[in-house]
mmCIF file of C-alpha atoms in Angstrom:
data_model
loop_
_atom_site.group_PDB
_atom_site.id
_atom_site.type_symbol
_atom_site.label_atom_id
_atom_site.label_comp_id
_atom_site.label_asym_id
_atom_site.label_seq_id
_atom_site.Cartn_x
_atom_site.Cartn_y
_atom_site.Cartn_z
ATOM 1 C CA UNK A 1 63.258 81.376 82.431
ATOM 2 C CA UNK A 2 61.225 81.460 85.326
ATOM 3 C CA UNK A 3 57.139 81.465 84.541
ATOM 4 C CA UNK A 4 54.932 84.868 85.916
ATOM 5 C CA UNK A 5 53.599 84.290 89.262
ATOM 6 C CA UNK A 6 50.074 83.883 89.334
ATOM 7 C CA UNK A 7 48.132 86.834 91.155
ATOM 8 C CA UNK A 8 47.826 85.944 95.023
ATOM 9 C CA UNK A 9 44.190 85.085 95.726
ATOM 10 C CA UNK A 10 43.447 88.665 97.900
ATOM 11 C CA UNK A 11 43.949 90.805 94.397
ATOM 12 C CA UNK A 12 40.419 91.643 93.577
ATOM 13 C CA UNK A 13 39.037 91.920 89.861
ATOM 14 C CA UNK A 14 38.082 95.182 88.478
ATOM 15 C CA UNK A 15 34.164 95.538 88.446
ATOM 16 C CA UNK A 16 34.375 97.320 84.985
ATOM 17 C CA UNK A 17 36.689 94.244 83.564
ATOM 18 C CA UNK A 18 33.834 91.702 84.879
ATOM 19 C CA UNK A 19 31.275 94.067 83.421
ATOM 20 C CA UNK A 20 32.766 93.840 80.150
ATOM 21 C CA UNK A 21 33.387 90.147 80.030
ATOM 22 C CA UNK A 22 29.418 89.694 80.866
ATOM 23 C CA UNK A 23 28.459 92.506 78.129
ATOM 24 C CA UNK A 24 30.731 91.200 75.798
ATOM 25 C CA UNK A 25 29.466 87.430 75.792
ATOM 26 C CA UNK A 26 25.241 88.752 76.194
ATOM 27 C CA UNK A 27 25.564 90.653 73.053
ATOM 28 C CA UNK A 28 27.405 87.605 71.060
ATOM 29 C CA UNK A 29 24.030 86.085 72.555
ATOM 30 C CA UNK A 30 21.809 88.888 71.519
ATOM 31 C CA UNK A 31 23.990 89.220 68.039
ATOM 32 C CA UNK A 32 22.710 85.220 67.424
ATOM 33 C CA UNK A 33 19.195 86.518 68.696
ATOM 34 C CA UNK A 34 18.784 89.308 66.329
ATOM 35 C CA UNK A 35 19.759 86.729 63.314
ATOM 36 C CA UNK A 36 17.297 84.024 64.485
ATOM 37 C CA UNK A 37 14.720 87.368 64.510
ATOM 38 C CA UNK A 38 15.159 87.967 60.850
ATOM 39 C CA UNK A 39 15.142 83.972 59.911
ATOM 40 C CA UNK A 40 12.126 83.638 61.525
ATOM 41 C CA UNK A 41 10.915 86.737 59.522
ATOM 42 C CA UNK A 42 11.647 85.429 56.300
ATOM 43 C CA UNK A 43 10.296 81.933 57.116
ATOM 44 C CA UNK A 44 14.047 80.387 56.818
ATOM 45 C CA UNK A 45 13.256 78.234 60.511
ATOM 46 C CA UNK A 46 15.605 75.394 58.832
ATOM 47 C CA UNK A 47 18.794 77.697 59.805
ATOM 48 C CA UNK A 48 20.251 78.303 63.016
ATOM 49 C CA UNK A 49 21.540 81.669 63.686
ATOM 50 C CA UNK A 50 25.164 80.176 64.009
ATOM 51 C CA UNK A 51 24.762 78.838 60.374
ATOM 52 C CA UNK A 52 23.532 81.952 59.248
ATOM 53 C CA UNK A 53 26.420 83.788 59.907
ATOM 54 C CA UNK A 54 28.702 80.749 58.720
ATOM 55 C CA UNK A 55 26.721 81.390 55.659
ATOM 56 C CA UNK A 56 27.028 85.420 55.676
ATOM 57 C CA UNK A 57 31.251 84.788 56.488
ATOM 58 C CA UNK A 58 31.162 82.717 53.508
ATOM 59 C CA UNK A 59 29.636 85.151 51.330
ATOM 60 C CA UNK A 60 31.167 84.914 47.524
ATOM 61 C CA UNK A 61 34.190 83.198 48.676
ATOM 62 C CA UNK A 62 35.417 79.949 47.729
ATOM 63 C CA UNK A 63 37.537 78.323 50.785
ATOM 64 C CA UNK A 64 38.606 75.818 53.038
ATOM 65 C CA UNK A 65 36.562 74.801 56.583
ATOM 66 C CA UNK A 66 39.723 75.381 57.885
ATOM 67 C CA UNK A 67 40.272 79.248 56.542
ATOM 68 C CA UNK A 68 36.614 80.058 57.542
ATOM 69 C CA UNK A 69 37.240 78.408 61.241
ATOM 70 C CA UNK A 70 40.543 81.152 61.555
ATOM 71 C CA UNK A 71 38.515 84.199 59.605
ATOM 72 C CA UNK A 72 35.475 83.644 62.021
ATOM 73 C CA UNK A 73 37.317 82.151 65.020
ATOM 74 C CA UNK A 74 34.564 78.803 65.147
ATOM 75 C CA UNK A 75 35.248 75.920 66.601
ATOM 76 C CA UNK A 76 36.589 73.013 64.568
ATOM 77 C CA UNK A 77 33.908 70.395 65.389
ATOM 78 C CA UNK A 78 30.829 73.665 65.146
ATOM 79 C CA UNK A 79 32.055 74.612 61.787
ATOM 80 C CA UNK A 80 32.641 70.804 60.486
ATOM 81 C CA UNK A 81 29.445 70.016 62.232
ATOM 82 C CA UNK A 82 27.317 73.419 60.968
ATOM 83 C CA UNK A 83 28.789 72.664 57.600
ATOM 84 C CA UNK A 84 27.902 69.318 56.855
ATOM 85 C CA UNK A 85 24.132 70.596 57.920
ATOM 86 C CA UNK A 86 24.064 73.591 55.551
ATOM 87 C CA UNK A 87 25.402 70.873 53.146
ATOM 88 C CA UNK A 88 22.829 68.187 53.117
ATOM 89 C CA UNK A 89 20.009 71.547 53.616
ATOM 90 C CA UNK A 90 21.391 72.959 50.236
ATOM 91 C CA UNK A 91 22.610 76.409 51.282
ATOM 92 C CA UNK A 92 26.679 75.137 50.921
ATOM 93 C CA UNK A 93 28.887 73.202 48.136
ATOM 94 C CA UNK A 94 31.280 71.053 48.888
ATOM 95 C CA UNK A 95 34.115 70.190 46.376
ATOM 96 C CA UNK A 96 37.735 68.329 46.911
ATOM 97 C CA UNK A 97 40.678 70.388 45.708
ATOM 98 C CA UNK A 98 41.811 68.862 42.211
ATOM 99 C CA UNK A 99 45.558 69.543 43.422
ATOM 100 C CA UNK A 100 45.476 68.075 47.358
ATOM 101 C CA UNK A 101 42.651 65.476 47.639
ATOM 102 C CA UNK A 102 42.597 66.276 51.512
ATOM 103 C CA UNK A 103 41.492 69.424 51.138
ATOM 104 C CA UNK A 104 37.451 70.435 50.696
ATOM 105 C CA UNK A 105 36.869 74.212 49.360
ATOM 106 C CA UNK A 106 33.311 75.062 50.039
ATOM 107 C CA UNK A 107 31.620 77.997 48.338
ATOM 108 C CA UNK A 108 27.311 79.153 48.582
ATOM 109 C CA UNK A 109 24.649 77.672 46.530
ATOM 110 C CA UNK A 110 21.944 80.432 45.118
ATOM 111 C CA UNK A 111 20.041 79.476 47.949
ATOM 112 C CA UNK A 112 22.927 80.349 50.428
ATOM 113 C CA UNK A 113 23.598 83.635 48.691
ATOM 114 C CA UNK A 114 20.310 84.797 49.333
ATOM 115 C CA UNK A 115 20.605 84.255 52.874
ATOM 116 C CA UNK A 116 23.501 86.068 52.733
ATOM 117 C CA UNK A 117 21.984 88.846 50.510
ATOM 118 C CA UNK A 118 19.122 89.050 53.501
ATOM 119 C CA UNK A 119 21.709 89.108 56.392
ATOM 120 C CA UNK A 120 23.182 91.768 54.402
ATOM 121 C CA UNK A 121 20.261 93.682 54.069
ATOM 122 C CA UNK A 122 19.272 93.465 57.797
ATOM 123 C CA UNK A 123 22.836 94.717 58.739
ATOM 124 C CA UNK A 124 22.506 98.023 55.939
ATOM 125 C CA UNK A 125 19.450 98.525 58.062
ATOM 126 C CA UNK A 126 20.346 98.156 61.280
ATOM 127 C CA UNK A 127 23.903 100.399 60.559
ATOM 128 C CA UNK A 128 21.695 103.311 59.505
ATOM 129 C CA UNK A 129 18.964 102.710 62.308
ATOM 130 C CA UNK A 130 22.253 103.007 64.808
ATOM 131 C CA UNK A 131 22.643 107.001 65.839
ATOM 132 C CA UNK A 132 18.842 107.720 65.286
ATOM 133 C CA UNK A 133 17.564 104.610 67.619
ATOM 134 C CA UNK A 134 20.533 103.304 69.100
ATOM 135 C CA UNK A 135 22.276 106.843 69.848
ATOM 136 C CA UNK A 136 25.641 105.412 68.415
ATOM 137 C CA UNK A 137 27.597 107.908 66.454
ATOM 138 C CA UNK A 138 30.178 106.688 63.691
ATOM 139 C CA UNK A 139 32.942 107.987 66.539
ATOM 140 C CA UNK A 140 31.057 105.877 69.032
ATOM 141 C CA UNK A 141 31.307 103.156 66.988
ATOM 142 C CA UNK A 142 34.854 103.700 65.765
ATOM 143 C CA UNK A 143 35.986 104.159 69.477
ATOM 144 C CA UNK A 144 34.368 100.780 70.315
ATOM 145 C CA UNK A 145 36.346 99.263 67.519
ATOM 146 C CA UNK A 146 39.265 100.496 68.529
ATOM 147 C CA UNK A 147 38.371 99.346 72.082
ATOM 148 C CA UNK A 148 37.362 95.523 70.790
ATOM 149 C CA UNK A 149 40.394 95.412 68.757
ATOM 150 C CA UNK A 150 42.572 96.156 71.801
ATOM 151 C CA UNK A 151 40.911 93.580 73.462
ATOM 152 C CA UNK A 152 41.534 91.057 71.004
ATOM 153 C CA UNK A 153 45.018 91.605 71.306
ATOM 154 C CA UNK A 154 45.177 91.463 74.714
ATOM 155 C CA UNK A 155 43.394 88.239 74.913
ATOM 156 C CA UNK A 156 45.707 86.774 72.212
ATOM 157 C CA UNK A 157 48.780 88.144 73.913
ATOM 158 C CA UNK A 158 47.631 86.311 76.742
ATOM 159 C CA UNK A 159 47.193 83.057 75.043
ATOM 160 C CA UNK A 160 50.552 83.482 72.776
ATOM 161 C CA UNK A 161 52.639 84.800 76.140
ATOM 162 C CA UNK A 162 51.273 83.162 79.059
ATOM 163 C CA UNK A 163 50.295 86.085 80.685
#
């Protein structure tokens, strides 16, 4: 089976496809932004706004580094790294698995479910604040999902296929 030619060099890129790469990895940015907002705001400077949302993708789960890492799509060494700090700052447990000594299920301390309680809370508000200030609909925002989600796909068919 012969691999897909690659595109010869004079095929130009679509504007709008290089406009949505840039938008999509500035608001990632601006996502991390608006978290680091509402740390500062509630005097939490300790966090990042990466280990924030580890925290908030945690929520009242009990799991493995390694279930979090597929369920948020981190990086091994960021979430091993980010986890060992929220660790030794008191905001995550670590215990071995009883059954398979390799494996180490983490789980929030009180102090990491409140910042998951405020993350949650800054999220209600924003989601309400969206058609009135942002001018985003619930269609908008369901079309955008359904756009994202294509998106995903594509980028994973990519990967899994060798497009």
């Amino acid at each position: 089976m012969a691999l897909a030619e690659s595109p010869s060099q004079d095929v130009e890129t679509r504007p709008d496809y290089l406009e949505l790469l840039q938008r999509v990895e500035r608001l990632h940015r601006q996502l991390l932004d608006v978290v680091k907002d509402e740390l500062d705001r509630e005097s939490l400077r300790d966090l990042t706004s990466v280990q924030a949302l580890l925290i908030y993708n945690i929520g009242d789960q009990v799991l493995t580094a390694g279930e979090l890492k597929s369920r948020g799509h981190y990086l091994g060494s960021n979430v091993s790294y980010n986890l060992k700090k929220l660790v030794d700052l008191g905001f995550v447990n670590q215990k071995r698995s009883s059954a398979d000594r390799r494996t180490v299920r983490i789980s929030l301390t009180q102090e990491g479910l409140d910042v998951c309680e405020r993350l949650t809370a800054l999220f209600a508000r924003q989601s309400v604040a969206l058609e009135p200030s942002g001018g985003l609909n619930t269609e908008t925002v369901e079309a955008t999902n359904v756009a994202l989600d294509r998106l995903e796909r594509f980028w994973t068919d990519h990967i899994r296929f060798r497009l």
